[in-house]
Short mmCIF file of C-alpha atoms and ligand atoms in Angstrom, two decimals:
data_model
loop_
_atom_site.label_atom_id
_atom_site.label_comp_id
_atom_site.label_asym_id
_atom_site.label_seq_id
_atom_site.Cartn_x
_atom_site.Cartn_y
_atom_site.Cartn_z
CA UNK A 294 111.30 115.15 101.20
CA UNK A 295 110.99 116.03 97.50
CA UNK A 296 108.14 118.12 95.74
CA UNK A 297 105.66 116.31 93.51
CA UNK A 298 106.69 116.31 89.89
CA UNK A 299 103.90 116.05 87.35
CA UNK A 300 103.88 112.40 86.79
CA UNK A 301 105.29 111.64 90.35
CA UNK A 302 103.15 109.10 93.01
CA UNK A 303 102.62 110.20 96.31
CA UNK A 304 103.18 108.34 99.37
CA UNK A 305 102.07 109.41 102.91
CA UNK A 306 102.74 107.48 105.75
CA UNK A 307 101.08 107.83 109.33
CA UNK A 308 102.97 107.46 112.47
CA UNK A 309 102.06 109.19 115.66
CA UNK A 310 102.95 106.70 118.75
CA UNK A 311 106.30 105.39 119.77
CA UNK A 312 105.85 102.05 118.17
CA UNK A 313 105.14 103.26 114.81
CA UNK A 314 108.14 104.67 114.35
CA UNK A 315 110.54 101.54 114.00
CA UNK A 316 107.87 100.28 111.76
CA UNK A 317 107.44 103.30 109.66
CA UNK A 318 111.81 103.88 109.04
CA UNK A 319 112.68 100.98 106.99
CA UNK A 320 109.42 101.14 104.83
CA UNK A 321 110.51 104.63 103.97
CA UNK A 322 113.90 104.04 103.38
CA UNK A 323 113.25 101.30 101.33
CA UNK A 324 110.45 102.74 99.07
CA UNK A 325 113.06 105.91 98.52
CA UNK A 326 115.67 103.17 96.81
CA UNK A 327 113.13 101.05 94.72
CA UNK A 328 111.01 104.40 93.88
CA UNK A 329 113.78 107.04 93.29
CA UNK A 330 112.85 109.87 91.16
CA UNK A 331 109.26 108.13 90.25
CA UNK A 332 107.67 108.10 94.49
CA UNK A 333 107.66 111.34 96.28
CA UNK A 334 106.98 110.41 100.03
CA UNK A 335 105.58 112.98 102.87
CA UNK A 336 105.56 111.74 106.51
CA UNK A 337 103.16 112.79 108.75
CA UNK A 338 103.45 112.46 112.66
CA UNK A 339 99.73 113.12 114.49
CA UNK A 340 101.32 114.06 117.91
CA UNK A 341 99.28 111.29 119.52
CA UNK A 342 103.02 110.75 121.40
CA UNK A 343 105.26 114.09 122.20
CA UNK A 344 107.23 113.77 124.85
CA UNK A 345 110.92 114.16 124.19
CA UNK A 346 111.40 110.30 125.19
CA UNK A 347 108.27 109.14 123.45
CA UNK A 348 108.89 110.67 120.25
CA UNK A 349 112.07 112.83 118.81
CA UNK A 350 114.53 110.18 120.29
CA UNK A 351 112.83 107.89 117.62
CA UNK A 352 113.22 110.05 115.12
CA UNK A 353 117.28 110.86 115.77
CA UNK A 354 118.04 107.56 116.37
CA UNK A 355 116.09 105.91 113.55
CA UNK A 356 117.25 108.63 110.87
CA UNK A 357 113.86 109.14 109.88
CA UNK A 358 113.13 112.08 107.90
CA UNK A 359 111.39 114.98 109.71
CA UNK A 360 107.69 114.84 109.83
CA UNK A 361 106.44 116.87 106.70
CA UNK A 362 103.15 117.67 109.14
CA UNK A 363 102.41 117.21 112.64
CA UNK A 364 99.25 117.49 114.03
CA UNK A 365 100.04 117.90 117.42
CA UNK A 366 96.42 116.21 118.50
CA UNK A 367 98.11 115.18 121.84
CA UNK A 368 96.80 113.25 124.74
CA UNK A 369 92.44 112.92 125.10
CA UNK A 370 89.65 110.39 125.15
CA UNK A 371 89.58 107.68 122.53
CA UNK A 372 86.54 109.73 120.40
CA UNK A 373 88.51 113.38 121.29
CA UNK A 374 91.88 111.75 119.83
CA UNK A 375 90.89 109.70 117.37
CA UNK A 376 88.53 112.45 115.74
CA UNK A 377 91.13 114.76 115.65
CA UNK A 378 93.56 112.88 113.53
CA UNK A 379 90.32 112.31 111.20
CA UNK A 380 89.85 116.07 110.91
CA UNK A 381 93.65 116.62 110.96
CA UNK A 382 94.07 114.33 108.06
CA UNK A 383 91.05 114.64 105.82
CA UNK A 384 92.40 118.55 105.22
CA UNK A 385 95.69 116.92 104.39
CA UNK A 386 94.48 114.41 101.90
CA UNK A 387 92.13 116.70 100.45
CA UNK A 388 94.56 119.13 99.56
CA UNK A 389 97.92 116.40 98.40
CA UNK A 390 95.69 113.60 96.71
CA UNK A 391 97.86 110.66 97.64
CA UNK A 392 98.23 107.32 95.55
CA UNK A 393 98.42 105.30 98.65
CA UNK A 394 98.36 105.79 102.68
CA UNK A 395 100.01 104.00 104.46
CA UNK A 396 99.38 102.74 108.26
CA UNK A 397 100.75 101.01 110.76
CA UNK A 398 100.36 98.93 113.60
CA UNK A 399 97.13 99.57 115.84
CA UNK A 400 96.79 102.78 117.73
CA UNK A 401 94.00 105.33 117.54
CA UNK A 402 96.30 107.33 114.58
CA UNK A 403 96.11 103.78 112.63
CA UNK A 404 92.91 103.60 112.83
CA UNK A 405 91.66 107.16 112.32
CA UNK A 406 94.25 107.53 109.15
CA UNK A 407 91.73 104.10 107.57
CA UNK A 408 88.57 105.84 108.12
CA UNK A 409 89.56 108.81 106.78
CA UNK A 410 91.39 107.40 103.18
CA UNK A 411 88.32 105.02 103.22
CA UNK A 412 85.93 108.05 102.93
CA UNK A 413 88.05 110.03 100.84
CA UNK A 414 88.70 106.66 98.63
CA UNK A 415 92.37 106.73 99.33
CA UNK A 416 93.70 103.40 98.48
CA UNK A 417 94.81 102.49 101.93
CA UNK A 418 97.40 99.76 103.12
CA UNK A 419 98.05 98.24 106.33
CA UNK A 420 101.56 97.13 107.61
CA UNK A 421 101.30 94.18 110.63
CA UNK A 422 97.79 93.36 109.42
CA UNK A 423 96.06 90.34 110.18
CA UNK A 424 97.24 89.98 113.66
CA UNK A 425 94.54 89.00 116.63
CA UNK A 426 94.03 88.88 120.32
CA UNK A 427 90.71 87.86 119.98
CA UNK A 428 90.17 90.20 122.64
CA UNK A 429 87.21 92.87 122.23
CA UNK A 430 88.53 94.52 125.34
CA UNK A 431 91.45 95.80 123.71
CA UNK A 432 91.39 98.98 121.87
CA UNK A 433 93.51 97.75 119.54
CA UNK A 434 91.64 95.30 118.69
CA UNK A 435 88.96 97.03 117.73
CA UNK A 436 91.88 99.47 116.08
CA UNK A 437 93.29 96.21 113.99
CA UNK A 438 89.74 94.80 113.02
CA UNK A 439 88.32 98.36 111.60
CA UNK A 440 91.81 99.07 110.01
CA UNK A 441 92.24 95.81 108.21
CA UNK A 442 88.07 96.12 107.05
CA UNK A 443 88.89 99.19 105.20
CA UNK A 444 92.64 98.37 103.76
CA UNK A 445 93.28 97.63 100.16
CA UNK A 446 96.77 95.92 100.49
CA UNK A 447 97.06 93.89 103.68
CA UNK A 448 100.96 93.40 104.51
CA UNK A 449 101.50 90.80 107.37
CA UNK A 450 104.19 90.13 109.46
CA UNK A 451 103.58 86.40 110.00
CA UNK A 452 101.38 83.33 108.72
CA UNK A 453 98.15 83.06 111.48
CA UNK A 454 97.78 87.22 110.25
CA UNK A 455 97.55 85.70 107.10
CA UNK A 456 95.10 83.01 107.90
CA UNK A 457 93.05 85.53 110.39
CA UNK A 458 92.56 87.56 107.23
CA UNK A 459 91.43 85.07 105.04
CA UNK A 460 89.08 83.36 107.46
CA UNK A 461 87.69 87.08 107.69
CA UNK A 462 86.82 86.81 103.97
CA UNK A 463 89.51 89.17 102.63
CA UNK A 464 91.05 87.96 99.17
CA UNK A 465 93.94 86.32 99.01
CA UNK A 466 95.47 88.92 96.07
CA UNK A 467 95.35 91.79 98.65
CA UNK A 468 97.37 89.97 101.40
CA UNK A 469 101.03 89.95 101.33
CA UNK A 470 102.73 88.19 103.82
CA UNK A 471 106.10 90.61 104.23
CA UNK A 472 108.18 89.64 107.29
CA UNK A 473 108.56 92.18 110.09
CA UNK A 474 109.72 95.54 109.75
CA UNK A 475 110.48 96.31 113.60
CA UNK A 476 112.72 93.53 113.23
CA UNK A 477 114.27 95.31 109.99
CA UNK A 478 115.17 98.28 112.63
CA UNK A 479 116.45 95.95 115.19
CA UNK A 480 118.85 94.28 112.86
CA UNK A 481 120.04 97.47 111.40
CA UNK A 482 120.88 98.97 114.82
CA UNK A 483 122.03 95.75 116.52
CA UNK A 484 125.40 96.82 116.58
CA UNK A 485 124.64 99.91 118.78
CA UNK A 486 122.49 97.88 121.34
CA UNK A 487 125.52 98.32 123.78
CA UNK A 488 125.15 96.06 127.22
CA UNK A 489 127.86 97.62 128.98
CA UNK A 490 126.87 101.13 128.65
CA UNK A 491 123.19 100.42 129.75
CA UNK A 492 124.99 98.30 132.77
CA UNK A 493 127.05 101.60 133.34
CA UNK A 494 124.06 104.25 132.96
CA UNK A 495 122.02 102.20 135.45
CA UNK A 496 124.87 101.38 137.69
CA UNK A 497 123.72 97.78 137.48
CA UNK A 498 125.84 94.67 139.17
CA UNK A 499 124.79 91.14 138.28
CA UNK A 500 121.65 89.78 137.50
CA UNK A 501 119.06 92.22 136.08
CA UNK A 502 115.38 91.73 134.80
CA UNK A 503 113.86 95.10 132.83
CA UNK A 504 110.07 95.98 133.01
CA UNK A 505 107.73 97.79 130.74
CA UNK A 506 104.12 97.95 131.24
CA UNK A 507 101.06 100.27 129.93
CA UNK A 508 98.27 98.69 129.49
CA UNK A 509 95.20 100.02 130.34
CA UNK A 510 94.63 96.52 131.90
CA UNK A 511 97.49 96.70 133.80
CA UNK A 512 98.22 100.19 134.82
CA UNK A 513 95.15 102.36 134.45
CA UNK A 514 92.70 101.63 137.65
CA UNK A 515 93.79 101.38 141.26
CA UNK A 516 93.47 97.80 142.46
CA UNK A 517 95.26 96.56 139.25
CA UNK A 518 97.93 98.96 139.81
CA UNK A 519 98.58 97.92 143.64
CA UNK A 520 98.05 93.80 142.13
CA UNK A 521 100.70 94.72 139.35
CA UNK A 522 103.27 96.90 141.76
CA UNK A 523 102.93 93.70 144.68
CA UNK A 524 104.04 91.54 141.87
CA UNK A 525 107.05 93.56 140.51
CA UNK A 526 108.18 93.76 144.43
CA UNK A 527 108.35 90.33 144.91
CA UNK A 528 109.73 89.82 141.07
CA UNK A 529 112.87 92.66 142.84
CA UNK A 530 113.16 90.37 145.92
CA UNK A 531 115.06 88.39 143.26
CA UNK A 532 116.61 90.11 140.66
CA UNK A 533 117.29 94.14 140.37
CA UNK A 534 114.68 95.26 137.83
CA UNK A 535 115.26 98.41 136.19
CA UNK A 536 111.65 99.97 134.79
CA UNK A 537 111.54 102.75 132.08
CA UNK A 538 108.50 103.98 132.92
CA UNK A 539 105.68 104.85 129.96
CA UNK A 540 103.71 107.99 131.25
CA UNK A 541 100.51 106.35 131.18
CA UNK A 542 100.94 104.47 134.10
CA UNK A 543 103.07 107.29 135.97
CA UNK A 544 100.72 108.06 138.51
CA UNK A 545 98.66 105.40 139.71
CA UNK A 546 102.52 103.41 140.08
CA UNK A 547 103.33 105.88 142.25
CA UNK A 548 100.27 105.97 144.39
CA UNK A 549 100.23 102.46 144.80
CA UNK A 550 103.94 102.29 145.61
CA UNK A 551 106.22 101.42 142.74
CA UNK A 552 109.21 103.11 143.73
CA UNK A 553 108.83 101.70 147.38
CA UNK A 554 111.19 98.88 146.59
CA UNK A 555 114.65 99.40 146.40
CA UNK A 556 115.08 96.67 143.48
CA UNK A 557 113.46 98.59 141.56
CA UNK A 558 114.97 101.18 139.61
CA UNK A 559 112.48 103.12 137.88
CA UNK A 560 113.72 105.49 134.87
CA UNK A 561 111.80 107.26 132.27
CA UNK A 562 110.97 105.59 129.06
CA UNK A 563 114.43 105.22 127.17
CA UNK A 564 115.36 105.53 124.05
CA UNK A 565 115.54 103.03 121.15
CA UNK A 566 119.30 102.48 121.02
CA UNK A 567 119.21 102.76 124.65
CA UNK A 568 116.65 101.02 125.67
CA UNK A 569 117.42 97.74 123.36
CA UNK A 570 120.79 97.94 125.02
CA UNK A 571 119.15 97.26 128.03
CA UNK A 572 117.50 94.56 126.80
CA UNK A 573 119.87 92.75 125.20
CA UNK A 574 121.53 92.16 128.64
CA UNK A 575 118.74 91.11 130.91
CA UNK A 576 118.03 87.76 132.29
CA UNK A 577 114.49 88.07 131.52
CA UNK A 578 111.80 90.98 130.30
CA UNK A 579 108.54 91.08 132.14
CA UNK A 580 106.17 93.29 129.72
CA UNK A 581 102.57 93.81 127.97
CA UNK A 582 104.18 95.50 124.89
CA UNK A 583 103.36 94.35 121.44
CA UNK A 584 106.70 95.22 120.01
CA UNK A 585 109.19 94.24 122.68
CA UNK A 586 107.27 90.58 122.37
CA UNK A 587 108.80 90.33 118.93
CA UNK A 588 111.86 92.55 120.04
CA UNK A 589 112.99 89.54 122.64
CA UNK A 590 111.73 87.03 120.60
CA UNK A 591 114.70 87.70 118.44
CA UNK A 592 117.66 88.69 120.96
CA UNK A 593 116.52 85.43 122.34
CA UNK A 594 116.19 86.85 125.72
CA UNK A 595 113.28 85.23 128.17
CA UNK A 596 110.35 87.19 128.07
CA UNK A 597 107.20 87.02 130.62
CA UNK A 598 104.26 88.69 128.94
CA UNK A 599 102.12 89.90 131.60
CA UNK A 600 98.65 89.38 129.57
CA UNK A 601 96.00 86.80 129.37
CA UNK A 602 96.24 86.56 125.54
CA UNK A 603 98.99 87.93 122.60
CA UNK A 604 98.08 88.77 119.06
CA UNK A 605 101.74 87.85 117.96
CA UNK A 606 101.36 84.00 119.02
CA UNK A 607 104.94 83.45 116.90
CA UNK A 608 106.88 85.39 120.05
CA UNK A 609 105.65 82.06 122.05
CA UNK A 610 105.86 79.40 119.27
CA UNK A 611 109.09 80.21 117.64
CA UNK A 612 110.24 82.46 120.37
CA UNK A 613 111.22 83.05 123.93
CA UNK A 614 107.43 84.70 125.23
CA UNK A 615 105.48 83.05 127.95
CA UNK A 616 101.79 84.75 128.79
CA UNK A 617 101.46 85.02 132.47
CA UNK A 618 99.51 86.19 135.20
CA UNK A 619 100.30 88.68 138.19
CA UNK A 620 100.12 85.97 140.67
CA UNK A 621 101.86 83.78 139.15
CA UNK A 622 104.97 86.30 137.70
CA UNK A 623 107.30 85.65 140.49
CA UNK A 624 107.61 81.87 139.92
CA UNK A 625 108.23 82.32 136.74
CA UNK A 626 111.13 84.92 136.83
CA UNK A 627 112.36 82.07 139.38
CA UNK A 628 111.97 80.37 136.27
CA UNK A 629 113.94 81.80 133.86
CA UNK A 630 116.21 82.72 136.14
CA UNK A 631 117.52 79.25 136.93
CA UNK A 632 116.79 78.20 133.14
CA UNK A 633 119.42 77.83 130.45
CA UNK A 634 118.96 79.82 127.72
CA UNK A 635 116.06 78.19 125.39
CA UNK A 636 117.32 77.32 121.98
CA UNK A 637 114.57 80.14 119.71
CA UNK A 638 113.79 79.82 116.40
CA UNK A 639 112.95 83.31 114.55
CA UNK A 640 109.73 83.59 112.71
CA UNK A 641 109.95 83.36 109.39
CA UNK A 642 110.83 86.52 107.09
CA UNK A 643 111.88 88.19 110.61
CA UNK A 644 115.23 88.86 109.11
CA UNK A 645 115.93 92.09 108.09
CA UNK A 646 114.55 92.62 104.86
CA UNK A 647 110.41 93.48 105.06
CA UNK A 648 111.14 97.01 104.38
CA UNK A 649 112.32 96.27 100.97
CA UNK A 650 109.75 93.57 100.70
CA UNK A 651 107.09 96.14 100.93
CA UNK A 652 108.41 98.49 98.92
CA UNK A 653 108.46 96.09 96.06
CA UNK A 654 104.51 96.04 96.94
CA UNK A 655 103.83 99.71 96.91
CA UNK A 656 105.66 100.51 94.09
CA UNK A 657 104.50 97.91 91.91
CA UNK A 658 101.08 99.02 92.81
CA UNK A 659 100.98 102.75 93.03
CA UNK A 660 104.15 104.01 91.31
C1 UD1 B 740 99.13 104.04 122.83
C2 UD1 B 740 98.37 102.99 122.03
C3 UD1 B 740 98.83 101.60 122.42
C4 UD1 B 740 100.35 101.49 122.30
C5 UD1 B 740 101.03 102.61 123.07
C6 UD1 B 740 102.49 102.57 122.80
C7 UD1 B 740 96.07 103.58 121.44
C8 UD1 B 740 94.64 103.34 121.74
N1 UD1 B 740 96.94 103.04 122.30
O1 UD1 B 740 98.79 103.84 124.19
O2 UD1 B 740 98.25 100.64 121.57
O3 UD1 B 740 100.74 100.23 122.80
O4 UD1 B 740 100.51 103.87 122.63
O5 UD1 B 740 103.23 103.29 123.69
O6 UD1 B 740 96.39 104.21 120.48
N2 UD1 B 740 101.33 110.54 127.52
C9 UD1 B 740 102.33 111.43 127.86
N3 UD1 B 740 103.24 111.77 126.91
C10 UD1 B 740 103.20 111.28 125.64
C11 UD1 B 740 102.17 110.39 125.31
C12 UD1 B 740 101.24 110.03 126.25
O7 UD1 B 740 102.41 111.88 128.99
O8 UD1 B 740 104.08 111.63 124.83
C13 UD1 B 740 100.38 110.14 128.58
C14 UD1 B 740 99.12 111.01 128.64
O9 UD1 B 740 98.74 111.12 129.97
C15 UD1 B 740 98.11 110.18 127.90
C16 UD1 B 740 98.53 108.76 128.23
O10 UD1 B 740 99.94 108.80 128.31
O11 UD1 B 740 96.78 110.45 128.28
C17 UD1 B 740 98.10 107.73 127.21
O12 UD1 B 740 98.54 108.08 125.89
P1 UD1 B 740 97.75 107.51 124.60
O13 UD1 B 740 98.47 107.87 123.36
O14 UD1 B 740 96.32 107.89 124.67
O15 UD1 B 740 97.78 105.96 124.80
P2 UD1 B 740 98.98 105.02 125.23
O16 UD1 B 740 98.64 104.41 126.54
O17 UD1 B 740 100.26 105.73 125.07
N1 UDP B 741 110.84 101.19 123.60
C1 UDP B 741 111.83 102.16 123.78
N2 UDP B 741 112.04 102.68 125.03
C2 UDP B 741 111.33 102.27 126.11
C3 UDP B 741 110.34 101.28 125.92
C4 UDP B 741 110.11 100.77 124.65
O1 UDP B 741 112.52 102.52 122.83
O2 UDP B 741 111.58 102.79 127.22
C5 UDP B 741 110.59 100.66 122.23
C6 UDP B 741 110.62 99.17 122.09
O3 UDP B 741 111.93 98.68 121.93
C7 UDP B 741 109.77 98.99 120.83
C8 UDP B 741 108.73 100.07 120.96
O4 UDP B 741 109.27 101.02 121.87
O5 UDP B 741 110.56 99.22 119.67
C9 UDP B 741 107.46 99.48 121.50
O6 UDP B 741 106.58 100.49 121.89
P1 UDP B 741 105.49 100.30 123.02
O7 UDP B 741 105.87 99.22 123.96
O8 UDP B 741 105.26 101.65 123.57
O9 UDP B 741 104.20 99.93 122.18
P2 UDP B 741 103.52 98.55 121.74
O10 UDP B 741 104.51 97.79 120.95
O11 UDP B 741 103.05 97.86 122.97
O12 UDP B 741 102.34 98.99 120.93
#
């Protein structure tokens, strides 16, 4: 990316886990066009994700720009992680100044990037503010509520992240509701999504459910692990269900006997282009992912969100998500097996153009 010119605004944008990164591509590509010679941009990457498939794939793919810094704070305990994108950062900002940073999502670099602008009085702004699971247990919840506390421009990807905010007491002039700029990447790259290669890479025949799961809640302690791996067997006794696997849950799968089942074709995590393609063919998605909520909502493929609650209610109003619970998965891929395809609406301002929506916000504000 450029160097700063003398009267030049300076951008930075955080992204350091896989979901950031469709979020983060069309925001940057976007603010280049509308900003041009007046917005210099640097992107930083914390290294919260670096594996190969959790990371550079994004970046290839996605024809985002190089990271101008990584961190490389890798894997550690909520405090250990989160403190070391604060210390990370706060060098950074003290030394480049920027007009605004710029966060995203809800992951410990979102929330560590806030704190530290807030300090440093940083005007700060949040893409996919506003949303809510209502659900303390979640550490992104706690990740949303202290990132959308400190942000000066709150950009939302749907109308209850509006309301949430202003039932919260934050003024109505700092909330922009902006459409969704994961879907932004998924339009742009619908055209690659490619069903027959992902048939042919997982040698798949017929029917064909895909699984991702890595929630703490889900994947992280033992008995939850064997509950969620008895499930996913009996979800294979009907359909093959291929399962790029996110590392978190790597090990206590295994131990409680994932790859037992020979309908289920585990793989590790895929990439975007890849991955989507996938997708776009299955019958249904089982999943606790934020982003592949919204992802199916608009391929308008069935989607069984294995969770008690969702902070992206539109995937179940407008779209094809259903919450359910272990015991109950099973029936419900019986379900949507049998089912026609649901007519879906897609939220609105899903469609392809939030990128350029927020750039008009930045750049009004900062350039
Ligand atoms: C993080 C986010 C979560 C998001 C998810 C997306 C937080 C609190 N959580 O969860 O909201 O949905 O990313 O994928 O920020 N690991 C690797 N290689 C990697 C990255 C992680 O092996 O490249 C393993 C490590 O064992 C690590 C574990 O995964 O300890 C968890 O990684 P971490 O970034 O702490 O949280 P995620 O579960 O990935
Ligand atoms: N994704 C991917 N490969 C995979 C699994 C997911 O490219 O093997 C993409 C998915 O399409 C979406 C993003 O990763 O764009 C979502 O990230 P993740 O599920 O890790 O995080 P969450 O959205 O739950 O925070």
């Amino acid at each position: 990316m450029s160097r700063r010119g003398p009267c030049m605004s300076l951008v930075v944008h955080i992204t350091g886990a896989r979901p950031n990164f469709p979020k983060a591509a069309p925001v940057i590509d976007a603010i280049a066009r509308l900003g041009g010679g007046e917005v210099r941009q640097r992107l930083v990457h914390t290294g919260q994700h670096y594996d190969e498939k959790m990371s550079d794939v994004f970046f290839r793919q996605l024809g985002l720009p190089e990271p101008d810094v990584n961190l490389g704070v890798g894997s550690g305990t909520h405090a250990a992680q989160t403190a070391a994108v604060m210390v990370g950062l706060e060098n950074l900002f003290l030394e480049e100044r920027p007009d605004v940073v710029v966060v995203y999502g809800d992951v410990n670099s979102t929330v560590a990037a806030a704190l530290v602008a807030a300090k440093l009085q940083i005007p700060l702004a949040h893409v996919e503010a506003g949303l809510r699971s209502f659900d303390p247990t979640m550490p992104e919840e706690v990740n949303r509520l202290v990132t959308d506390r400190l942000s000066d421009v709150l950009l939302c990807t749907s109308a209850d992240a509006v309301a949430h905010l202003g039932n919260e007491g934050v003024a109505p002039e700092r909330i922009h509701l902006v459409g969704n700029p994961m879907i932004d990447t998924l339009l742009a790259h619908l055209d690659a999504f490619d069903v027959d290669a992902a048939r042919a890479a997982h040698q798949l025949e017929g029917r064909y459910a895909v699984a991702t799961l890595h929630r703490p809640a889900n994947v992280d302690a033992g008995p939850d692990a064997q509950a969620l791996v008895a499930t996913l067997h009996a979800a294979a006794d009907q359909v093959q269900v291929v399962l790029p696997l996110h590392p978190r849950g790597r090990a206590t799968l295994e131990e409680a006997g994932l790859f037992k089942h020979p309908g289920i074709l585990v793989c590790d995590p895929l990439g975007y282009v890849e991955f989507l393609g996938l997708v776009r063919g299955a019958d249904v998605v089982i999943t606790d992912s934020g982003g592949v909520q919204e992802e199916t909502t608009v391929l308008g493929v069935p989607c069984l969100t294995l969770r008690p609650n969702t902070e992206r209610p539109v995937t179940i109003t407008h779209g094809t998500n259903r919450l359910v619970t272990r015991e109950d998965l099973p029936r419900q891929v019986g379900i949507a097996l049998a089912a026609d395809r649901s007519t879906h609406k897609v939220p609105p301002l899903w469609d392809g153009q939030a990128g350029p929506r927020i750039a008009e916000v930045l750049v009004g504000a900062y350039a």
